[in-house]
Amino acid sequence: MRLVAETTDNDLDNAANDSPVKGARRTDEWSECITLIARNEDRAAFTRLFRHFAPLMKAFAHSGSTLSANHADELVQEVMLKVWQKAGAFDPSKAAASTWVYTIARNCRTDLYRRLNKFDTSLTAEDMGYEDETEETFLLLHQQRNRERIKALLGDLPNEQSQILVKVYMEGKSHSEVSAELDIPLGTVKSRVRLAIQKLQIQIER
Amino acid sequence: MANFHPETDLLTEYSAGSLPLAQAACISVHIQHCEHCQQLSNQLSEVGAALFDNLQPQAVGDELLNSVLARLDEEVPLSYAKPEGDGSSTPAILQRLISGDFSDLSWKKLGSALRISYIRTGDPKHEFALYHIKAGGRIPEHTHRGTEMTLVLEGGFSDADGTYHKGDFIFRRPEDVHAPTAVQSEDCICLAVLDAPLKFTGWKFRWMNPFLRLKAA
Ligand SMILES: [Zn+2]
């Protein structure tokens, strides 16, 4: 699992064709960039990361939201700056680079919404998270498999389910906001979310 | 280990960052106690990450890149350095909201068995309060005008549906009626997040209903 941090540029190029996990190369490239930033304050690596993620963040900022173009740009800047500043805390054995970046973007957007709505609070969205402390290899492996499975199954969801997941995750809307917007009962929104989560094979037994 | 957990749809909103501040804070305290929900919310965040990867990228100009590059030497805000756990049993998120421990808070007496301390979170639509119920004490039977999240921080309590211990999470909807009673062996402290005031159903306390206001902020 430590493979990522120790892979050099060369290895990445060579591994492209016979990588055991299809599609893993791209993900590894971004982990590599973040690691280079943490180790060497590598601006070239940062620029590569920016060119890939900033356009996604801009799309994220504009997803169904009321953010102005200026605020969307502000969000992109803020997230990328945090990526630079927090790179040292990134552990490629625990998180995929894109998940890590997404989490920062999600938290920054939540905080930006709250600032724009004049919330007077000492809590940030990051405070609501938790440190993922697991070091157990089998759990980490499990997480990686989950990630790949979720990505693969997402494309098979019926439209009425994926549409709601997009509204909840990308547009940051609560289930009741989605219910009002699509003019369908709240219970239907919740059951579609549950069905989607089931289809993604996310384990929920307790 | 907790036995009562938030439902999946609530955890989905939590991991998407779309829950109101006070509710998200309550869930995060449960998650600190519950490895199971930790794992689940990890997986639910992967859903967000996968959807993020699938977004249609929008062109970003070089000026934006240059202005970020120009800011890379900025001093890192101190707030990024997470305070180390100080061994206190108070959950980290509550430590951010209160100074000292529970005994330093100002408590308001409500009847003989119940004391309430309202905590400011900055969420204008939700009341965020600690309830201290004396061992064996009973909260008058009530229903809800909105939703109520409860999380047991110390001790335990029971109602008609079960007995709840440290870390357990209970979500009540407007139609649910209950009269929680603290366990006999020790006092119970729980965190309650309301989006509308309670409504007492017993004749002894019904007179209070018109006077109950949500203490949100
Ligand atoms: Zn749980």
Coordinates of C-alpha atoms and ligand atoms in Angstrom, one line a residue:
Chain A
M1 CA 0.0 0.0 0.0
R2 CA 3.0 2.3 0.4
L3 CA 3.7 1.8 -3.2
V4 CA 2.4 5.2 -4.3
A5 CA 4.8 7.3 -2.2
E6 CA 7.8 5.4 -3.4
T7 CA 7.0 5.4 -7.1
T8 CA 9.1 7.6 -9.2
D9 CA 8.1 9.4 -12.4
N10 CA 9.8 6.7 -14.4
D11 CA 8.0 3.9 -12.7
L12 CA 4.7 5.6 -13.3
D13 CA 5.4 5.8 -17.0
N14 CA 6.5 2.2 -17.2
A15 CA 3.7 0.9 -15.1
A16 CA 1.1 2.5 -17.3
N17 CA 0.4 -0.5 -19.5
D18 CA 0.8 -3.4 -17.1
S19 CA -0.7 -1.9 -14.0
P20 CA -2.6 -4.6 -12.2
V21 CA -5.4 -2.2 -11.4
K22 CA -6.8 -0.6 -14.5
G23 CA -7.2 3.2 -14.2
A24 CA -4.9 3.3 -11.1
R25 CA -2.2 5.2 -12.9
R26 CA -4.0 8.5 -13.0
T27 CA -4.8 8.4 -9.4
D28 CA -1.2 7.5 -8.5
E29 CA 0.0 10.5 -10.6
W30 CA -1.9 12.9 -8.3
S31 CA -0.7 11.2 -5.1
E32 CA 2.8 11.6 -6.4
C33 CA 2.2 15.3 -7.0
I34 CA 0.9 15.8 -3.5
T35 CA 3.8 13.9 -2.0
L36 CA 6.3 16.0 -4.1
I37 CA 4.7 19.2 -2.8
A38 CA 5.0 17.9 0.8
R39 CA 8.6 16.9 0.4
N40 CA 10.1 19.6 -1.8
E41 CA 7.5 22.4 -2.1
D42 CA 7.5 21.4 -5.8
R43 CA 5.7 24.1 -7.8
A44 CA 5.8 22.1 -11.0
A45 CA 3.9 19.3 -9.3
F46 CA 1.5 21.8 -7.9
T47 CA 0.9 23.3 -11.3
R48 CA 0.1 19.8 -12.7
L49 CA -2.3 19.2 -9.9
F50 CA -3.9 22.6 -10.4
R51 CA -4.5 22.0 -14.1
H52 CA -6.3 18.7 -13.3
F53 CA -8.3 19.7 -10.2
A54 CA -9.0 23.4 -10.6
P55 CA -11.4 22.8 -13.5
L56 CA -13.3 20.1 -11.5
M57 CA -13.5 22.5 -8.5
K58 CA -14.9 25.2 -10.7
A59 CA -17.5 22.8 -11.9
F60 CA -18.2 21.7 -8.3
A61 CA -18.5 25.4 -7.3
H62 CA -21.0 26.0 -10.0
S63 CA -23.0 22.8 -9.5
G64 CA -26.6 24.0 -8.9
S65 CA -25.4 26.7 -6.6
T66 CA -25.9 30.3 -6.3
L67 CA -22.2 31.2 -6.1
S68 CA -21.2 34.1 -8.3
A69 CA -18.3 33.7 -10.7
N70 CA -16.1 35.6 -8.3
H71 CA -17.0 33.4 -5.4
A72 CA -16.4 30.3 -7.5
D73 CA -12.9 31.6 -8.3
E74 CA -12.3 32.4 -4.7
L75 CA -13.3 28.9 -3.8
V76 CA -10.9 27.4 -6.4
Q77 CA -8.1 29.5 -5.0
E78 CA -8.8 28.7 -1.4
V79 CA -9.0 25.0 -2.0
M80 CA -5.8 24.9 -4.1
L81 CA -4.0 26.9 -1.4
K82 CA -5.1 24.5 1.2
V83 CA -4.0 21.6 -0.9
W84 CA -0.5 23.2 -0.9
Q85 CA -0.5 23.9 2.8
K86 CA -1.9 20.6 4.0
A87 CA 0.1 18.4 1.6
G88 CA 2.2 17.2 4.5
A89 CA -0.8 15.6 6.1
F90 CA -1.7 13.6 3.1
D91 CA -1.0 9.9 3.5
P92 CA -1.2 8.0 0.2
S93 CA -1.6 4.7 1.9
K94 CA -4.8 5.9 3.5
A95 CA -6.6 8.0 1.0
A96 CA -6.8 8.4 -2.7
A97 CA -5.6 11.8 -3.9
S98 CA -8.9 12.6 -5.5
T99 CA -10.8 11.7 -2.4
W100 CA -8.5 13.9 -0.3
V101 CA -8.8 16.9 -2.6
Y102 CA -12.6 16.4 -2.9
T103 CA -12.9 16.4 0.9
I104 CA -11.0 19.7 1.1
A105 CA -13.2 21.2 -1.6
R106 CA -16.4 20.0 0.1
N107 CA -15.3 21.5 3.4
C108 CA -14.3 24.8 1.9
R109 CA -17.5 25.1 0.1
T110 CA -19.6 24.4 3.2
D111 CA -17.6 27.1 5.0
L112 CA -18.0 29.6 2.2
Y113 CA -21.8 29.1 2.1
R114 CA -21.9 29.7 5.9
R115 CA -19.8 32.8 5.6
L116 CA -22.0 34.1 2.8
N117 CA -25.0 33.4 5.0
K118 CA -23.4 35.4 7.8
F119 CA -23.1 32.5 10.2
D120 CA -21.2 33.6 13.3
T121 CA -19.5 30.4 14.3
S122 CA -16.2 29.1 15.6
L123 CA -16.7 25.7 13.9
T124 CA -15.4 24.9 10.5
A125 CA -16.6 22.0 8.3
E126 CA -13.2 20.4 8.9
D127 CA -13.9 20.3 12.7
M128 CA -16.9 18.1 11.8
G129 CA -14.7 15.5 10.3
Y130 CA -12.7 13.0 12.2
E131 CA -9.2 11.7 12.0
D132 CA -9.2 8.4 10.2
E133 CA -6.8 6.5 12.4
T134 CA -6.8 3.0 11.0
E135 CA -3.4 1.5 10.3
E136 CA -4.6 -2.0 9.7
T137 CA -3.6 -3.2 6.3
F138 CA -6.7 -5.2 5.7
L139 CA -9.0 -2.2 6.4
L140 CA -6.9 -0.1 4.1
L141 CA -7.1 -2.7 1.4
H142 CA -10.8 -2.9 2.0
Q143 CA -11.2 0.8 1.6
Q144 CA -9.4 0.8 -1.7
R145 CA -11.6 -2.0 -3.0
N146 CA -14.7 0.0 -1.9
R147 CA -13.5 3.0 -3.7
E148 CA -13.0 1.1 -7.0
R149 CA -16.3 -0.7 -6.6
I150 CA -18.2 2.5 -5.9
K151 CA -16.7 4.2 -9.0
A152 CA -17.6 1.3 -11.2
L153 CA -21.1 0.8 -9.9
L154 CA -22.0 4.5 -10.0
G155 CA -22.5 4.4 -13.8
D156 CA -25.0 1.6 -13.5
L157 CA -27.4 3.5 -11.3
P158 CA -30.8 4.4 -12.7
N159 CA -31.1 8.0 -13.6
E160 CA -33.7 8.9 -10.9
Q161 CA -31.2 7.7 -8.3
S162 CA -28.0 9.2 -9.6
Q163 CA -29.7 12.5 -10.2
I164 CA -30.5 12.7 -6.5
L165 CA -26.9 11.7 -5.4
V166 CA -25.6 14.5 -7.7
K167 CA -27.9 17.0 -6.0
V168 CA -27.0 15.9 -2.5
Y169 CA -23.2 15.5 -3.1
M170 CA -22.3 18.0 -5.8
E171 CA -25.0 20.6 -5.2
G172 CA -24.8 20.3 -1.5
K173 CA -28.5 20.1 -1.0
S174 CA -30.3 18.5 1.9
H175 CA -32.9 15.8 1.2
S176 CA -35.7 18.2 1.9
E177 CA -34.3 20.8 -0.5
V178 CA -34.1 18.1 -3.2
S179 CA -37.7 17.1 -2.4
A180 CA -38.9 20.7 -2.9
E181 CA -36.8 21.2 -6.0
L182 CA -37.9 18.1 -7.8
D183 CA -41.4 18.3 -6.4
I184 CA -41.4 14.7 -5.1
P185 CA -42.1 13.5 -1.5
L186 CA -39.3 13.6 1.0
G187 CA -39.9 9.9 1.7
T188 CA -39.2 9.1 -2.0
V189 CA -36.0 11.1 -2.0
K190 CA -34.8 9.2 1.1
S191 CA -35.8 5.8 -0.3
R192 CA -34.0 6.5 -3.6
V193 CA -30.9 7.5 -1.7
R194 CA -31.1 4.3 0.3
L195 CA -31.6 2.2 -2.9
A196 CA -28.6 3.9 -4.5
I197 CA -26.4 3.3 -1.5
Q198 CA -27.5 -0.4 -1.5
K199 CA -26.7 -0.7 -5.2
L200 CA -23.3 0.7 -4.6
Q201 CA -22.9 -2.2 -2.2
I202 CA -22.0 0.1 0.7
Q203 CA -22.3 -2.1 3.8
I204 CA -24.8 -0.9 6.2
E205 CA -25.4 -3.9 8.5
R206 CA -24.6 -3.1 12.1
Chain B
M1 CA -19.5 0.6 21.3
A2 CA -22.7 2.4 20.3
N3 CA -25.9 0.3 19.5
F4 CA -28.1 3.1 18.0
H5 CA -26.8 4.8 14.9
P6 CA -27.9 7.5 12.5
E7 CA -29.8 6.2 9.5
T8 CA -28.0 5.9 6.2
D9 CA -29.8 8.8 4.6
L10 CA -28.7 11.1 7.5
L11 CA -25.1 9.9 7.2
T12 CA -25.3 10.5 3.5
E13 CA -26.2 14.1 4.1
Y14 CA -23.5 14.3 6.7
S15 CA -20.8 13.0 4.4
A16 CA -22.0 15.2 1.5
G17 CA -21.6 18.3 3.8
S18 CA -25.3 19.2 3.4
L19 CA -26.5 18.9 7.0
P20 CA -27.1 22.0 9.0
L21 CA -24.1 22.9 11.3
A22 CA -25.7 21.9 14.7
Q23 CA -26.9 18.6 13.3
A24 CA -23.5 17.8 11.6
A25 CA -21.8 18.6 14.9
C26 CA -24.0 16.1 16.8
I27 CA -23.4 13.3 14.2
S28 CA -19.7 14.0 14.3
V29 CA -19.7 13.3 18.1
H30 CA -21.4 10.0 17.4
I31 CA -18.9 9.1 14.8
Q32 CA -16.0 9.8 17.2
H33 CA -17.6 7.0 19.4
C34 CA -18.5 4.7 16.6
E35 CA -16.1 2.9 14.4
H36 CA -18.9 1.4 12.3
C37 CA -20.3 4.8 11.3
Q38 CA -16.8 6.0 10.7
Q39 CA -16.2 3.3 8.1
L40 CA -19.6 3.9 6.6
S41 CA -19.1 7.6 6.3
N42 CA -15.7 7.0 4.7
Q43 CA -17.4 4.9 2.1
L44 CA -20.1 7.5 1.6
S45 CA -17.4 10.2 1.1
E46 CA -16.1 8.0 -1.7
V47 CA -19.4 8.4 -3.4
G48 CA -18.8 12.2 -3.4
A49 CA -15.3 11.8 -4.6
A50 CA -16.4 9.6 -7.5
L51 CA -19.1 12.1 -8.5
F52 CA -16.5 14.9 -8.2
D53 CA -14.2 13.0 -10.6
N54 CA -17.1 12.6 -13.1
L55 CA -17.9 16.4 -13.2
Q56 CA -17.6 18.1 -16.6
P57 CA -14.4 20.2 -16.1
Q58 CA -14.8 24.0 -16.6
A59 CA -11.9 25.9 -18.1
V60 CA -9.8 27.8 -15.6
G61 CA -7.7 30.7 -16.8
D62 CA -4.0 31.1 -16.2
E63 CA -4.6 34.2 -14.1
L64 CA -6.2 32.1 -11.5
L65 CA -3.2 29.7 -11.4
N66 CA -0.8 32.6 -11.2
S67 CA -2.6 34.3 -8.4
V68 CA -2.6 31.0 -6.4
L69 CA 1.1 30.5 -7.2
A70 CA 1.8 34.0 -5.9
R71 CA 0.1 33.1 -2.6
L72 CA 2.0 29.9 -1.9
D73 CA 4.5 31.6 0.3
E74 CA 1.8 32.9 2.6
E75 CA 2.1 32.0 6.2
V76 CA 0.0 28.9 7.0
P77 CA -2.8 29.9 9.4
L78 CA -2.2 28.6 12.9
S79 CA -5.7 27.1 13.1
Y80 CA -4.5 24.2 10.8
A81 CA -2.5 22.9 13.7
K82 CA -5.0 20.6 15.4
P83 CA -4.9 20.8 19.2
E84 CA -3.6 17.6 20.6
G85 CA -6.2 15.6 22.7
D86 CA -5.8 16.7 26.3
G87 CA -7.0 13.4 27.7
S88 CA -10.3 15.1 28.6
S89 CA -13.4 12.9 28.0
T90 CA -15.2 15.9 26.5
P91 CA -15.6 15.2 22.7
A92 CA -13.3 17.5 20.7
I93 CA -16.1 19.3 18.9
L94 CA -17.7 20.3 22.3
Q95 CA -14.3 21.4 23.6
R96 CA -14.3 23.9 20.7
L97 CA -17.7 25.2 21.8
I98 CA -17.3 25.4 25.6
S99 CA -14.5 26.4 27.9
G100 CA -13.7 24.1 30.7
D101 CA -15.9 21.1 31.3
F102 CA -19.5 20.4 31.8
S103 CA -19.5 21.6 35.4
D104 CA -18.3 25.0 34.3
L105 CA -21.3 25.6 32.1
S106 CA -24.3 27.6 33.3
W107 CA -27.2 25.1 33.9
K108 CA -30.9 26.0 34.0
K109 CA -33.0 23.9 36.3
L110 CA -36.2 22.5 34.8
G111 CA -38.1 20.5 37.4
S112 CA -36.3 18.4 40.0
A113 CA -34.5 15.9 37.8
L114 CA -33.5 18.0 34.7
R115 CA -31.0 20.7 34.1
I116 CA -30.3 22.2 30.6
S117 CA -27.3 24.1 29.3
Y118 CA -27.7 25.9 26.0
I119 CA -24.6 26.1 23.8
R120 CA -24.1 28.6 21.0
T121 CA -23.0 27.0 17.8
G122 CA -23.8 29.8 15.3
D123 CA -26.5 27.7 13.6
P124 CA -29.5 30.1 13.6
K125 CA -32.1 27.4 13.1
H126 CA -31.1 24.8 15.7
E127 CA -31.0 24.6 19.4
F128 CA -27.9 22.8 20.7
A129 CA -28.1 21.9 24.3
L130 CA -26.8 19.6 27.0
Y131 CA -29.4 17.8 29.2
H132 CA -28.4 16.6 32.6
I133 CA -30.8 14.1 34.0
K134 CA -30.4 12.9 37.6
A135 CA -29.9 9.1 38.0
G136 CA -33.4 7.6 37.8
G137 CA -34.9 11.0 36.9
R138 CA -37.6 11.4 34.3
I139 CA -38.1 14.0 31.6
P140 CA -41.8 14.8 31.3
E141 CA -43.5 13.1 28.4
H142 CA -43.3 15.2 25.3
T143 CA -43.7 15.2 21.6
H144 CA -41.8 17.2 19.0
R145 CA -42.9 20.1 16.8
G146 CA -39.9 19.3 14.7
T147 CA -37.0 16.8 14.8
E148 CA -34.8 16.0 17.8
M149 CA -31.4 14.4 17.7
T150 CA -30.1 13.0 20.9
L151 CA -26.7 11.7 21.7
V152 CA -25.7 10.1 25.0
L153 CA -22.5 11.6 26.4
E154 CA -22.5 10.0 29.8
G155 CA -24.6 7.5 31.7
G156 CA -27.7 6.4 29.9
F157 CA -31.5 6.7 29.6
S158 CA -34.4 4.6 28.4
D159 CA -37.8 5.2 26.9
A160 CA -40.5 3.0 25.5
D161 CA -38.3 2.0 22.5
G162 CA -35.1 1.0 24.2
T163 CA -32.2 1.8 26.6
Y164 CA -29.4 4.0 25.3
H165 CA -25.8 4.3 26.5
K166 CA -22.8 6.4 25.8
G167 CA -22.4 7.1 22.1
D168 CA -25.9 6.1 21.1
F169 CA -27.7 8.3 18.7
I170 CA -31.5 8.7 18.6
F171 CA -33.5 10.6 16.0
R172 CA -37.1 11.6 16.8
R173 CA -39.6 13.0 14.3
P174 CA -42.5 15.3 15.0
E175 CA -45.1 12.6 15.7
D176 CA -42.9 10.6 18.2
V177 CA -43.9 10.8 21.8
H178 CA -41.6 9.8 24.6
A179 CA -40.7 10.3 28.2
P180 CA -37.0 9.5 28.7
T181 CA -35.8 8.2 32.1
A182 CA -32.2 8.2 33.2
V183 CA -30.7 4.9 34.2
Q184 CA -30.8 4.3 38.0
S185 CA -27.0 3.8 38.5
E186 CA -25.7 7.2 37.3
D187 CA -26.6 10.7 36.1
C188 CA -27.1 11.0 32.4
I189 CA -25.7 13.8 30.2
C190 CA -26.9 14.0 26.6
L191 CA -26.6 16.4 23.7
A192 CA -29.9 17.4 22.1
V193 CA -30.3 19.2 18.8
L194 CA -33.8 20.6 18.1
D195 CA -35.2 22.5 15.1
A196 CA -38.4 23.4 17.0
P197 CA -39.3 23.5 20.7
L198 CA -40.6 20.4 22.5
K199 CA -44.2 20.1 23.3
F200 CA -45.2 18.5 26.6
T201 CA -48.1 16.2 26.6
G202 CA -48.7 15.5 30.3
W203 CA -51.2 17.7 32.1
K204 CA -48.6 18.9 34.6
F205 CA -46.4 20.5 32.1
R206 CA -48.7 21.3 29.3
W207 CA -49.1 24.9 30.5
M208 CA -45.5 25.5 29.5
N209 CA -46.0 24.8 25.8
P210 CA -46.9 28.3 24.7
F211 CA -43.8 29.7 26.5
L212 CA -41.2 27.3 25.0
R213 CA -39.0 29.0 22.5
L214 CA -36.2 27.6 20.4
K215 CA -32.9 28.9 21.8
A216 CA -31.0 28.7 18.6
A217 CA -27.8 30.6 17.5
Ligands
ZN1 ZN -22.7 4.5 14.7

